[in-house]
Amino acid sequence: MTTPLGSGREWTDPSCPVARTADLVGDRWSLLIVRDAMDGASTFTDFQQRLGIARNILTDRLRKLVDQGVLTTSTLPGGKRHSYELTAAGQDLFTVIVALRQWGERHAFADGESHSTLVDHDGNALSPLRPENRKGNPVTAATTRVRKTPH
Amino acid sequence: MTTPLGSGREWTDPSCPVARTADLVGDRWSLLIVRDAMDGASTFTDFQQRLGIARNILTDRLRKLVDQGVLTTSTLPGGKRHSYELTAAGQDLFTVIVALRQWGERHAFADGESHSTLVDHDGNALSPLRPENRKGNPVTAATTRVRKTPH
């Protein structure tokens, strides 16, 4: 990587990678725009119809995601409409989106309540993401700690 | 699970687990409160000092996280101050926080720029989370699709 995302901006908590990510994509609409871009949405109309979001908010979030390097935009033939695509860094948010999805499946739906499912080519759901240490053992908040940067 | 989180509230996109999670914790301050609770913060003052957040915003976010079942609160001896702890569902957001952290490490820091690190008992960083299908093969947005709920 040459220039990191968000370079030059003010960060809420500059030394924390969680906080930098939250600054870049940590709002409801940005996360859902990324979700829909992964699912094939590419034009303003695509996002607007899927999200039912106010046009001025969508305009603002798309602009920010482009400015921050999560989306890239190009002009469609005809010169008026724009296409939005995830950058490589944006594509790499797949793990974040899957983590949000799996948590929602576990905690925000009643037993038997129907919800959309992310499936592979065979139509099967994914395995649950599981944080592990380098030895392959599962870890939790209770078995890990945050090591601050050296001063 | 008996009652799911957010039961009875209005959802942005009711059938999507990503969207329900974004409704519940998808804002910058909520994510950082959860991060700090995992790192040992438990009182209003703890969160306020770590986050440098306006008191009225912190009050609002703590109340929402308690209402939605991500945090639980109890009164400390003396009767005035409250302690906040993650519920089991809140603890399970560990995977989401790790995913945000690892993405930030990869994309929001310059090479060699220092940042905090999440480490296990041995002081080693975690393995990268990697979405996989049931066969253990890595998957991406390009090799998966969202299957909608049946109507």
PDB file of C-alpha atoms in Angstrom:
ATOM      1  CA  MET A   1       0.000   0.000   0.000  1.00  0.00           C
ATOM      2  CA  THR A   2       1.341   3.436  -0.846  1.00  0.00           C
ATOM      3  CA  THR A   3      -1.184   5.996   0.429  1.00  0.00           C
ATOM      4  CA  PRO A   4      -3.494   4.745   3.175  1.00  0.00           C
ATOM      5  CA  LEU A   5      -7.199   5.548   3.081  1.00  0.00           C
ATOM      6  CA  GLY A   6      -8.265   8.729   4.816  1.00  0.00           C
ATOM      7  CA  SER A   7      -4.775  10.164   4.548  1.00  0.00           C
ATOM      8  CA  GLY A   8      -4.685  13.747   5.799  1.00  0.00           C
ATOM      9  CA  ARG A   9      -8.040  13.657   7.564  1.00  0.00           C
ATOM     10  CA  GLU A  10      -8.607  14.144  11.261  1.00  0.00           C
ATOM     11  CA  TRP A  11      -9.160  10.888  13.142  1.00  0.00           C
ATOM     12  CA  THR A  12     -11.252  10.363  16.262  1.00  0.00           C
ATOM     13  CA  ASP A  13      -8.547   8.130  17.758  1.00  0.00           C
ATOM     14  CA  PRO A  14      -5.550   8.124  15.433  1.00  0.00           C
ATOM     15  CA  SER A  15      -3.657   5.147  16.846  1.00  0.00           C
ATOM     16  CA  CYS A  16      -6.605   2.713  16.811  1.00  0.00           C
ATOM     17  CA  PRO A  17      -7.410   0.739  13.651  1.00  0.00           C
ATOM     18  CA  VAL A  18     -10.982   0.103  14.880  1.00  0.00           C
ATOM     19  CA  ALA A  19     -11.556   3.833  15.242  1.00  0.00           C
ATOM     20  CA  ARG A  20     -10.058   4.700  11.855  1.00  0.00           C
ATOM     21  CA  THR A  21     -12.345   2.162  10.191  1.00  0.00           C
ATOM     22  CA  ALA A  22     -15.312   3.531  12.147  1.00  0.00           C
ATOM     23  CA  ASP A  23     -14.394   7.030  10.920  1.00  0.00           C
ATOM     24  CA  LEU A  24     -14.244   5.806   7.316  1.00  0.00           C
ATOM     25  CA  VAL A  25     -17.281   3.508   7.093  1.00  0.00           C
ATOM     26  CA  GLY A  26     -18.846   3.451  10.565  1.00  0.00           C
ATOM     27  CA  ASP A  27     -22.276   4.761   9.814  1.00  0.00           C
ATOM     28  CA  ARG A  28     -25.394   2.866   8.906  1.00  0.00           C
ATOM     29  CA  TRP A  29     -25.786   4.187   5.364  1.00  0.00           C
ATOM     30  CA  SER A  30     -22.146   3.782   4.398  1.00  0.00           C
ATOM     31  CA  LEU A  31     -22.215   0.157   5.557  1.00  0.00           C
ATOM     32  CA  LEU A  32     -25.398  -0.515   3.585  1.00  0.00           C
ATOM     33  CA  ILE A  33     -24.018   1.176   0.462  1.00  0.00           C
ATOM     34  CA  VAL A  34     -20.966  -1.100   0.683  1.00  0.00           C
ATOM     35  CA  ARG A  35     -23.276  -4.104   1.201  1.00  0.00           C
ATOM     36  CA  ASP A  36     -25.297  -3.206  -1.908  1.00  0.00           C
ATOM     37  CA  ALA A  37     -22.203  -2.497  -4.010  1.00  0.00           C
ATOM     38  CA  MET A  38     -21.031  -6.038  -3.169  1.00  0.00           C
ATOM     39  CA  ASP A  39     -24.422  -7.289  -4.295  1.00  0.00           C
ATOM     40  CA  GLY A  40     -24.214  -5.559  -7.686  1.00  0.00           C
ATOM     41  CA  ALA A  41     -25.603  -2.053  -7.165  1.00  0.00           C
ATOM     42  CA  SER A  42     -23.601   0.483  -9.182  1.00  0.00           C
ATOM     43  CA  THR A  43     -25.699   3.546 -10.066  1.00  0.00           C
ATOM     44  CA  PHE A  44     -27.260   6.265  -7.923  1.00  0.00           C
ATOM     45  CA  THR A  45     -30.672   4.858  -8.869  1.00  0.00           C
ATOM     46  CA  ASP A  46     -29.634   1.323  -7.845  1.00  0.00           C
ATOM     47  CA  PHE A  47     -28.631   2.493  -4.381  1.00  0.00           C
ATOM     48  CA  GLN A  48     -31.592   4.828  -4.045  1.00  0.00           C
ATOM     49  CA  GLN A  49     -34.098   2.096  -4.867  1.00  0.00           C
ATOM     50  CA  ARG A  50     -32.506  -0.531  -2.644  1.00  0.00           C
ATOM     51  CA  LEU A  51     -31.981   1.734   0.338  1.00  0.00           C
ATOM     52  CA  GLY A  52     -35.026   4.009   0.159  1.00  0.00           C
ATOM     53  CA  ILE A  53     -32.645   6.716   1.368  1.00  0.00           C
ATOM     54  CA  ALA A  54     -33.110  10.472   0.932  1.00  0.00           C
ATOM     55  CA  ARG A  55     -31.282  11.632  -2.186  1.00  0.00           C
ATOM     56  CA  ASN A  56     -29.214  14.269  -0.398  1.00  0.00           C
ATOM     57  CA  ILE A  57     -27.975  11.750   2.157  1.00  0.00           C
ATOM     58  CA  LEU A  58     -27.109   9.239  -0.557  1.00  0.00           C
ATOM     59  CA  THR A  59     -25.248  11.926  -2.511  1.00  0.00           C
ATOM     60  CA  ASP A  60     -23.268  12.833   0.615  1.00  0.00           C
ATOM     61  CA  ARG A  61     -22.364   9.235   1.520  1.00  0.00           C
ATOM     62  CA  LEU A  62     -21.365   8.287  -2.047  1.00  0.00           C
ATOM     63  CA  ARG A  63     -19.160  11.369  -2.262  1.00  0.00           C
ATOM     64  CA  LYS A  64     -17.494  10.564   1.071  1.00  0.00           C
ATOM     65  CA  LEU A  65     -16.919   6.922   0.154  1.00  0.00           C
ATOM     66  CA  VAL A  66     -15.315   8.035  -3.126  1.00  0.00           C
ATOM     67  CA  ASP A  67     -13.209  10.717  -1.401  1.00  0.00           C
ATOM     68  CA  GLN A  68     -12.008   8.151   1.141  1.00  0.00           C
ATOM     69  CA  GLY A  69     -11.069   5.522  -1.426  1.00  0.00           C
ATOM     70  CA  VAL A  70     -13.758   2.934  -0.667  1.00  0.00           C
ATOM     71  CA  LEU A  71     -15.605   3.508  -3.942  1.00  0.00           C
ATOM     72  CA  THR A  72     -14.388   4.685  -7.313  1.00  0.00           C
ATOM     73  CA  THR A  73     -16.649   6.435  -9.778  1.00  0.00           C
ATOM     74  CA  SER A  74     -16.705   6.708 -13.560  1.00  0.00           C
ATOM     75  CA  THR A  75     -19.043   8.337 -16.054  1.00  0.00           C
ATOM     76  CA  LEU A  76     -21.341   6.005 -17.961  1.00  0.00           C
ATOM     77  CA  PRO A  77     -21.707   6.302 -21.772  1.00  0.00           C
ATOM     78  CA  GLY A  78     -23.921   9.344 -22.430  1.00  0.00           C
ATOM     79  CA  GLY A  79     -21.920  11.410 -19.969  1.00  0.00           C
ATOM     80  CA  LYS A  80     -24.629  12.068 -17.414  1.00  0.00           C
ATOM     81  CA  ARG A  81     -24.879   9.073 -15.098  1.00  0.00           C
ATOM     82  CA  HIS A  82     -22.119   7.758 -12.892  1.00  0.00           C
ATOM     83  CA  SER A  83     -21.154   4.236 -12.045  1.00  0.00           C
ATOM     84  CA  TYR A  84     -19.780   3.370  -8.599  1.00  0.00           C
ATOM     85  CA  GLU A  85     -17.508   0.406  -7.989  1.00  0.00           C
ATOM     86  CA  LEU A  86     -15.715  -0.779  -4.884  1.00  0.00           C
ATOM     87  CA  THR A  87     -11.974  -0.197  -4.845  1.00  0.00           C
ATOM     88  CA  ALA A  88      -9.740  -3.082  -3.720  1.00  0.00           C
ATOM     89  CA  ALA A  89      -9.948  -1.703  -0.167  1.00  0.00           C
ATOM     90  CA  GLY A  90     -13.727  -1.493  -0.508  1.00  0.00           C
ATOM     91  CA  GLN A  91     -13.914  -5.112  -1.682  1.00  0.00           C
ATOM     92  CA  ASP A  92     -11.850  -6.065   1.337  1.00  0.00           C
ATOM     93  CA  LEU A  93     -14.692  -4.825   3.579  1.00  0.00           C
ATOM     94  CA  PHE A  94     -16.371  -8.148   2.718  1.00  0.00           C
ATOM     95  CA  THR A  95     -15.138  -9.595   6.013  1.00  0.00           C
ATOM     96  CA  VAL A  96     -16.690  -6.689   7.946  1.00  0.00           C
ATOM     97  CA  ILE A  97     -20.017  -7.116   6.126  1.00  0.00           C
ATOM     98  CA  VAL A  98     -20.010 -10.881   6.763  1.00  0.00           C
ATOM     99  CA  ALA A  99     -19.251 -10.278  10.459  1.00  0.00           C
ATOM    100  CA  LEU A 100     -22.169  -7.814  10.719  1.00  0.00           C
ATOM    101  CA  ARG A 101     -24.434 -10.275   8.906  1.00  0.00           C
ATOM    102  CA  GLN A 102     -23.559 -13.260  11.076  1.00  0.00           C
ATOM    103  CA  TRP A 103     -24.013 -11.306  14.290  1.00  0.00           C
ATOM    104  CA  GLY A 104     -27.399 -10.056  13.077  1.00  0.00           C
ATOM    105  CA  GLU A 105     -28.447 -13.595  12.205  1.00  0.00           C
ATOM    106  CA  ARG A 106     -27.517 -14.784  15.682  1.00  0.00           C
ATOM    107  CA  HIS A 107     -28.970 -11.936  17.719  1.00  0.00           C
ATOM    108  CA  ALA A 108     -31.460  -9.781  15.830  1.00  0.00           C
ATOM    109  CA  PHE A 109     -33.880 -12.410  14.496  1.00  0.00           C
ATOM    110  CA  ALA A 110     -36.290 -14.614  16.374  1.00  0.00           C
ATOM    111  CA  ASP A 111     -35.946 -18.359  15.944  1.00  0.00           C
ATOM    112  CA  GLY A 112     -37.510 -19.242  12.611  1.00  0.00           C
ATOM    113  CA  GLU A 113     -37.898 -15.624  11.481  1.00  0.00           C
ATOM    114  CA  SER A 114     -36.862 -15.435   7.832  1.00  0.00           C
ATOM    115  CA  HIS A 115     -33.951 -13.347   6.603  1.00  0.00           C
ATOM    116  CA  SER A 116     -31.740 -13.033   3.558  1.00  0.00           C
ATOM    117  CA  THR A 117     -28.759 -15.372   3.467  1.00  0.00           C
ATOM    118  CA  LEU A 118     -25.304 -15.015   1.929  1.00  0.00           C
ATOM    119  CA  VAL A 119     -24.545 -18.189  -0.013  1.00  0.00           C
ATOM    120  CA  ASP A 120     -21.684 -19.587  -2.064  1.00  0.00           C
ATOM    121  CA  HIS A 121     -21.853 -21.063  -5.585  1.00  0.00           C
ATOM    122  CA  ASP A 122     -23.384 -24.235  -4.159  1.00  0.00           C
ATOM    123  CA  GLY A 123     -26.126 -22.289  -2.375  1.00  0.00           C
ATOM    124  CA  ASN A 124     -24.694 -23.005   1.076  1.00  0.00           C
ATOM    125  CA  ALA A 125     -24.294 -20.441   3.843  1.00  0.00           C
ATOM    126  CA  LEU A 126     -20.773 -19.548   4.985  1.00  0.00           C
ATOM    127  CA  SER A 127     -19.004 -20.865   8.052  1.00  0.00           C
ATOM    128  CA  PRO A 128     -19.136 -18.576  11.077  1.00  0.00           C
ATOM    129  CA  LEU A 129     -16.146 -16.246  11.279  1.00  0.00           C
ATOM    130  CA  ARG A 130     -14.139 -17.098  14.362  1.00  0.00           C
ATOM    131  CA  PRO A 131     -11.290 -14.966  15.707  1.00  0.00           C
ATOM    132  CA  GLU A 132      -8.241 -17.144  16.322  1.00  0.00           C
ATOM    133  CA  ASN A 133      -4.703 -16.640  17.478  1.00  0.00           C
ATOM    134  CA  ARG A 134      -1.735 -17.693  15.385  1.00  0.00           C
ATOM    135  CA  LYS A 135      -1.932 -21.209  16.831  1.00  0.00           C
ATOM    136  CA  GLY A 136      -5.505 -21.598  15.558  1.00  0.00           C
ATOM    137  CA  ASN A 137      -7.106 -21.394  19.006  1.00  0.00           C
ATOM    138  CA  PRO A 138     -10.320 -19.372  19.369  1.00  0.00           C
ATOM    139  CA  VAL A 139      -9.951 -16.067  21.218  1.00  0.00           C
ATOM    140  CA  THR A 140     -12.460 -13.636  22.741  1.00  0.00           C
ATOM    141  CA  ALA A 141     -12.370 -10.166  24.274  1.00  0.00           C
ATOM    142  CA  ALA A 142     -11.645 -11.911  27.595  1.00  0.00           C
ATOM    143  CA  THR A 143      -8.544 -13.693  26.284  1.00  0.00           C
ATOM    144  CA  THR A 144      -7.047 -10.781  24.362  1.00  0.00           C
ATOM    145  CA  ARG A 145      -5.931  -7.272  25.208  1.00  0.00           C
ATOM    146  CA  VAL A 146      -5.127  -4.093  23.335  1.00  0.00           C
ATOM    147  CA  ARG A 147      -1.443  -3.241  23.258  1.00  0.00           C
ATOM    148  CA  LYS A 148      -1.070   0.525  22.896  1.00  0.00           C
ATOM    149  CA  THR A 149       1.420   2.087  20.549  1.00  0.00           C
ATOM    150  CA  PRO A 150       4.808   2.969  22.028  1.00  0.00           C
ATOM    151  CA  HIS A 151       5.060   6.639  22.951  1.00  0.00           C
TER     152      HIS A 151
ATOM    153  CA  MET B   1     -32.448 -17.171  21.994  1.00  0.00           C
ATOM    154  CA  THR B   2     -35.903 -16.170  23.178  1.00  0.00           C
ATOM    155  CA  THR B   3     -36.363 -12.458  22.400  1.00  0.00           C
ATOM    156  CA  PRO B   4     -34.082 -11.115  19.666  1.00  0.00           C
ATOM    157  CA  LEU B   5     -32.348  -7.759  20.056  1.00  0.00           C
ATOM    158  CA  GLY B   6     -34.238  -4.728  18.802  1.00  0.00           C
ATOM    159  CA  SER B   7     -37.538  -6.573  19.050  1.00  0.00           C
ATOM    160  CA  GLY B   8     -40.411  -4.234  18.265  1.00  0.00           C
ATOM    161  CA  ARG B   9     -38.338  -1.478  16.704  1.00  0.00           C
ATOM    162  CA  GLU B  10     -38.589  -0.271  13.120  1.00  0.00           C
ATOM    163  CA  TRP B  11     -35.864  -1.643  10.898  1.00  0.00           C
ATOM    164  CA  THR B  12     -34.303   0.052   7.875  1.00  0.00           C
ATOM    165  CA  ASP B  13     -34.393  -3.223   5.930  1.00  0.00           C
ATOM    166  CA  PRO B  14     -36.132  -5.861   8.060  1.00  0.00           C
ATOM    167  CA  SER B  15     -35.116  -9.003   6.165  1.00  0.00           C
ATOM    168  CA  CYS B  16     -31.378  -8.232   6.059  1.00  0.00           C
ATOM    169  CA  PRO B  17     -29.155  -9.231   8.994  1.00  0.00           C
ATOM    170  CA  VAL B  18     -26.471  -6.723   7.912  1.00  0.00           C
ATOM    171  CA  ALA B  19     -29.017  -3.914   8.069  1.00  0.00           C
ATOM    172  CA  ARG B  20     -30.419  -4.954  11.442  1.00  0.00           C
ATOM    173  CA  THR B  21     -26.913  -4.983  12.892  1.00  0.00           C
ATOM    174  CA  ALA B  22     -26.223  -1.588  11.306  1.00  0.00           C
ATOM    175  CA  ASP B  23     -29.420  -0.280  12.920  1.00  0.00           C
ATOM    176  CA  LEU B  24     -28.338  -1.618  16.323  1.00  0.00           C
ATOM    177  CA  VAL B  25     -24.640  -0.726  16.437  1.00  0.00           C
ATOM    178  CA  GLY B  26     -23.807   0.879  13.074  1.00  0.00           C
ATOM    179  CA  ASP B  27     -22.606   4.247  14.192  1.00  0.00           C
ATOM    180  CA  ARG B  28     -19.127   5.364  15.049  1.00  0.00           C
ATOM    181  CA  TRP B  29     -19.678   6.057  18.742  1.00  0.00           C
ATOM    182  CA  SER B  30     -21.608   2.852  19.431  1.00  0.00           C
ATOM    183  CA  LEU B  31     -18.837   0.809  17.835  1.00  0.00           C
ATOM    184  CA  LEU B  32     -16.190   2.602  19.896  1.00  0.00           C
ATOM    185  CA  ILE B  33     -18.177   2.192  23.114  1.00  0.00           C
ATOM    186  CA  VAL B  34     -18.361  -1.560  22.426  1.00  0.00           C
ATOM    187  CA  ARG B  35     -14.614  -1.582  21.665  1.00  0.00           C
ATOM    188  CA  ASP B  36     -13.836   0.146  24.970  1.00  0.00           C
ATOM    189  CA  ALA B  37     -16.215  -2.075  26.964  1.00  0.00           C
ATOM    190  CA  MET B  38     -14.274  -5.070  25.601  1.00  0.00           C
ATOM    191  CA  ASP B  39     -11.088  -3.378  26.773  1.00  0.00           C
ATOM    192  CA  GLY B  40     -12.367  -2.890  30.331  1.00  0.00           C
ATOM    193  CA  ALA B  41     -14.214   0.434  30.356  1.00  0.00           C
ATOM    194  CA  SER B  42     -17.323   0.213  32.536  1.00  0.00           C
ATOM    195  CA  THR B  43     -18.314   3.622  33.933  1.00  0.00           C
ATOM    196  CA  PHE B  44     -19.538   6.803  32.248  1.00  0.00           C
ATOM    197  CA  THR B  45     -16.240   8.426  33.209  1.00  0.00           C
ATOM    198  CA  ASP B  46     -14.231   5.554  31.687  1.00  0.00           C
ATOM    199  CA  PHE B  47     -15.983   5.946  28.348  1.00  0.00           C
ATOM    200  CA  GLN B  48     -15.932   9.729  28.484  1.00  0.00           C
ATOM    201  CA  GLN B  49     -12.200   9.855  29.122  1.00  0.00           C
ATOM    202  CA  ARG B  50     -11.304   7.281  26.485  1.00  0.00           C
ATOM    203  CA  LEU B  51     -13.553   8.665  23.780  1.00  0.00           C
ATOM    204  CA  GLY B  52     -13.395  12.407  24.428  1.00  0.00           C
ATOM    205  CA  ILE B  53     -17.051  12.397  23.420  1.00  0.00           C
ATOM    206  CA  ALA B  54     -19.632  15.044  24.362  1.00  0.00           C
ATOM    207  CA  ARG B  55     -21.493  13.974  27.490  1.00  0.00           C
ATOM    208  CA  ASN B  56     -24.952  14.239  25.938  1.00  0.00           C
ATOM    209  CA  ILE B  57     -23.931  12.043  22.994  1.00  0.00           C
ATOM    210  CA  LEU B  58     -22.374   9.463  25.324  1.00  0.00           C
ATOM    211  CA  THR B  59     -25.521   9.446  27.482  1.00  0.00           C
ATOM    212  CA  ASP B  60     -27.654   8.877  24.382  1.00  0.00           C
ATOM    213  CA  ARG B  61     -25.494   6.067  22.987  1.00  0.00           C
ATOM    214  CA  LEU B  62     -25.188   4.252  26.330  1.00  0.00           C
ATOM    215  CA  ARG B  63     -28.948   4.428  26.802  1.00  0.00           C
ATOM    216  CA  LYS B  64     -29.572   3.062  23.295  1.00  0.00           C
ATOM    217  CA  LEU B  65     -27.079   0.239  23.726  1.00  0.00           C
ATOM    218  CA  VAL B  66     -28.750  -0.727  27.017  1.00  0.00           C
ATOM    219  CA  ASP B  67     -32.262  -0.469  25.506  1.00  0.00           C
ATOM    220  CA  GLN B  68     -31.200  -2.673  22.608  1.00  0.00           C
ATOM    221  CA  GLY B  69     -29.605  -5.344  24.752  1.00  0.00           C
ATOM    222  CA  VAL B  70     -25.950  -4.789  23.831  1.00  0.00           C
ATOM    223  CA  LEU B  71     -25.029  -3.419  27.255  1.00  0.00           C
ATOM    224  CA  THR B  72     -26.504  -4.053  30.669  1.00  0.00           C
ATOM    225  CA  THR B  73     -26.287  -1.544  33.472  1.00  0.00           C
ATOM    226  CA  SER B  74     -26.234  -1.788  37.245  1.00  0.00           C
ATOM    227  CA  THR B  75     -25.843   0.714  40.057  1.00  0.00           C
ATOM    228  CA  LEU B  76     -22.474   0.803  41.796  1.00  0.00           C
ATOM    229  CA  PRO B  77     -22.243   0.771  45.603  1.00  0.00           C
ATOM    230  CA  GLY B  78     -23.139   4.247  46.766  1.00  0.00           C
ATOM    231  CA  GLY B  79     -26.136   4.350  44.492  1.00  0.00           C
ATOM    232  CA  LYS B  80     -25.104   7.168  42.212  1.00  0.00           C
ATOM    233  CA  ARG B  81     -22.756   5.800  39.570  1.00  0.00           C
ATOM    234  CA  HIS B  82     -23.648   3.127  37.060  1.00  0.00           C
ATOM    235  CA  SER B  83     -21.583   0.289  35.700  1.00  0.00           C
ATOM    236  CA  TYR B  84     -22.005  -0.870  32.114  1.00  0.00           C
ATOM    237  CA  GLU B  85     -21.174  -4.395  30.997  1.00  0.00           C
ATOM    238  CA  LEU B  86     -21.581  -6.119  27.658  1.00  0.00           C
ATOM    239  CA  THR B  87     -24.397  -8.659  27.460  1.00  0.00           C
ATOM    240  CA  ALA B  88     -23.661 -12.024  25.846  1.00  0.00           C
ATOM    241  CA  ALA B  89     -24.820 -10.549  22.517  1.00  0.00           C
ATOM    242  CA  GLY B  90     -22.569  -7.545  23.107  1.00  0.00           C
ATOM    243  CA  GLN B  91     -19.587  -9.812  23.831  1.00  0.00           C
ATOM    244  CA  ASP B  92     -20.319 -11.613  20.583  1.00  0.00           C
ATOM    245  CA  LEU B  93     -19.622  -8.359  18.704  1.00  0.00           C
ATOM    246  CA  PHE B  94     -15.952  -9.240  19.238  1.00  0.00           C
ATOM    247  CA  THR B  95     -15.818 -10.674  15.718  1.00  0.00           C
ATOM    248  CA  VAL B  96     -17.192  -7.415  14.263  1.00  0.00           C
ATOM    249  CA  ILE B  97     -14.646  -5.347  16.206  1.00  0.00           C
ATOM    250  CA  VAL B  98     -11.792  -7.622  15.100  1.00  0.00           C
ATOM    251  CA  ALA B  99     -12.953  -7.359  11.463  1.00  0.00           C
ATOM    252  CA  LEU B 100     -13.019  -3.538  11.706  1.00  0.00           C
ATOM    253  CA  ARG B 101      -9.579  -3.564  13.336  1.00  0.00           C
ATOM    254  CA  GLN B 102      -7.961  -5.814  10.753  1.00  0.00           C
ATOM    255  CA  TRP B 103      -9.390  -3.841   7.833  1.00  0.00           C
ATOM    256  CA  GLY B 104      -8.123  -0.605   9.403  1.00  0.00           C
ATOM    257  CA  GLU B 105      -4.672  -2.106   9.886  1.00  0.00           C
ATOM    258  CA  ARG B 106      -4.561  -3.121   6.228  1.00  0.00           C
ATOM    259  CA  HIS B 107      -5.961   0.027   4.662  1.00  0.00           C
ATOM    260  CA  ALA B 108      -5.942   3.046   6.971  1.00  0.00           C
ATOM    261  CA  PHE B 109      -2.298   3.122   8.096  1.00  0.00           C
ATOM    262  CA  ALA B 110       0.824   3.858   6.110  1.00  0.00           C
ATOM    263  CA  ASP B 111       3.522   1.206   6.051  1.00  0.00           C
ATOM    264  CA  GLY B 112       5.394   1.429   9.329  1.00  0.00           C
ATOM    265  CA  GLU B 113       2.895   3.854  10.920  1.00  0.00           C
ATOM    266  CA  SER B 114       2.324   2.713  14.503  1.00  0.00           C
ATOM    267  CA  HIS B 115      -1.058   1.600  15.795  1.00  0.00           C
ATOM    268  CA  SER B 116      -2.518  -0.305  18.715  1.00  0.00           C
ATOM    269  CA  THR B 117      -2.592  -4.081  18.343  1.00  0.00           C
ATOM    270  CA  LEU B 118      -4.952  -6.718  19.699  1.00  0.00           C
ATOM    271  CA  VAL B 119      -2.859  -9.524  21.167  1.00  0.00           C
ATOM    272  CA  ASP B 120      -3.455 -12.851  22.858  1.00  0.00           C
ATOM    273  CA  HIS B 121      -2.005 -14.091  26.163  1.00  0.00           C
ATOM    274  CA  ASP B 122       1.317 -14.704  24.444  1.00  0.00           C
ATOM    275  CA  GLY B 123       1.463 -11.162  23.082  1.00  0.00           C
ATOM    276  CA  ASN B 124       0.879 -12.277  19.498  1.00  0.00           C
ATOM    277  CA  ALA B 125      -1.512 -10.630  17.050  1.00  0.00           C
ATOM    278  CA  LEU B 126      -4.492 -12.650  15.816  1.00  0.00           C
ATOM    279  CA  SER B 127      -4.779 -14.447  12.511  1.00  0.00           C
ATOM    280  CA  PRO B 128      -6.646 -12.538   9.814  1.00  0.00           C
ATOM    281  CA  LEU B 129     -10.368 -13.374   9.723  1.00  0.00           C
ATOM    282  CA  ARG B 130     -11.142 -15.040   6.435  1.00  0.00           C
ATOM    283  CA  PRO B 131     -14.679 -15.752   5.196  1.00  0.00           C
ATOM    284  CA  GLU B 132     -14.956 -19.384   4.149  1.00  0.00           C
ATOM    285  CA  ASN B 133     -17.655 -21.658   2.845  1.00  0.00           C
ATOM    286  CA  ARG B 134     -18.588 -24.893   4.599  1.00  0.00           C
ATOM    287  CA  LYS B 135     -15.846 -26.726   2.743  1.00  0.00           C
ATOM    288  CA  GLY B 136     -13.225 -24.387   4.158  1.00  0.00           C
ATOM    289  CA  ASN B 137     -12.566 -22.588   0.877  1.00  0.00           C
ATOM    290  CA  PRO B 138     -12.109 -18.796   0.968  1.00  0.00           C
ATOM    291  CA  VAL B 139     -15.005 -16.790  -0.488  1.00  0.00           C
ATOM    292  CA  THR B 140     -15.387 -13.150  -1.531  1.00  0.00           C
ATOM    293  CA  ALA B 141     -18.216 -10.859  -2.609  1.00  0.00           C
ATOM    294  CA  ALA B 142     -17.544 -12.084  -6.160  1.00  0.00           C
ATOM    295  CA  THR B 143     -18.042 -15.754  -5.286  1.00  0.00           C
ATOM    296  CA  THR B 144     -21.107 -15.336  -3.078  1.00  0.00           C
ATOM    297  CA  ARG B 145     -24.589 -13.914  -3.548  1.00  0.00           C
ATOM    298  CA  VAL B 146     -27.441 -12.792  -1.337  1.00  0.00           C
ATOM    299  CA  ARG B 147     -30.425 -15.100  -1.399  1.00  0.00           C
ATOM    300  CA  LYS B 148     -33.533 -13.108  -0.561  1.00  0.00           C
ATOM    301  CA  THR B 149     -36.172 -14.373   1.810  1.00  0.00           C
ATOM    302  CA  PRO B 150     -39.072 -16.254   0.258  1.00  0.00           C
ATOM    303  CA  HIS B 151     -42.146 -14.047  -0.222  1.00  0.00           C
TER     304      HIS B 151
END
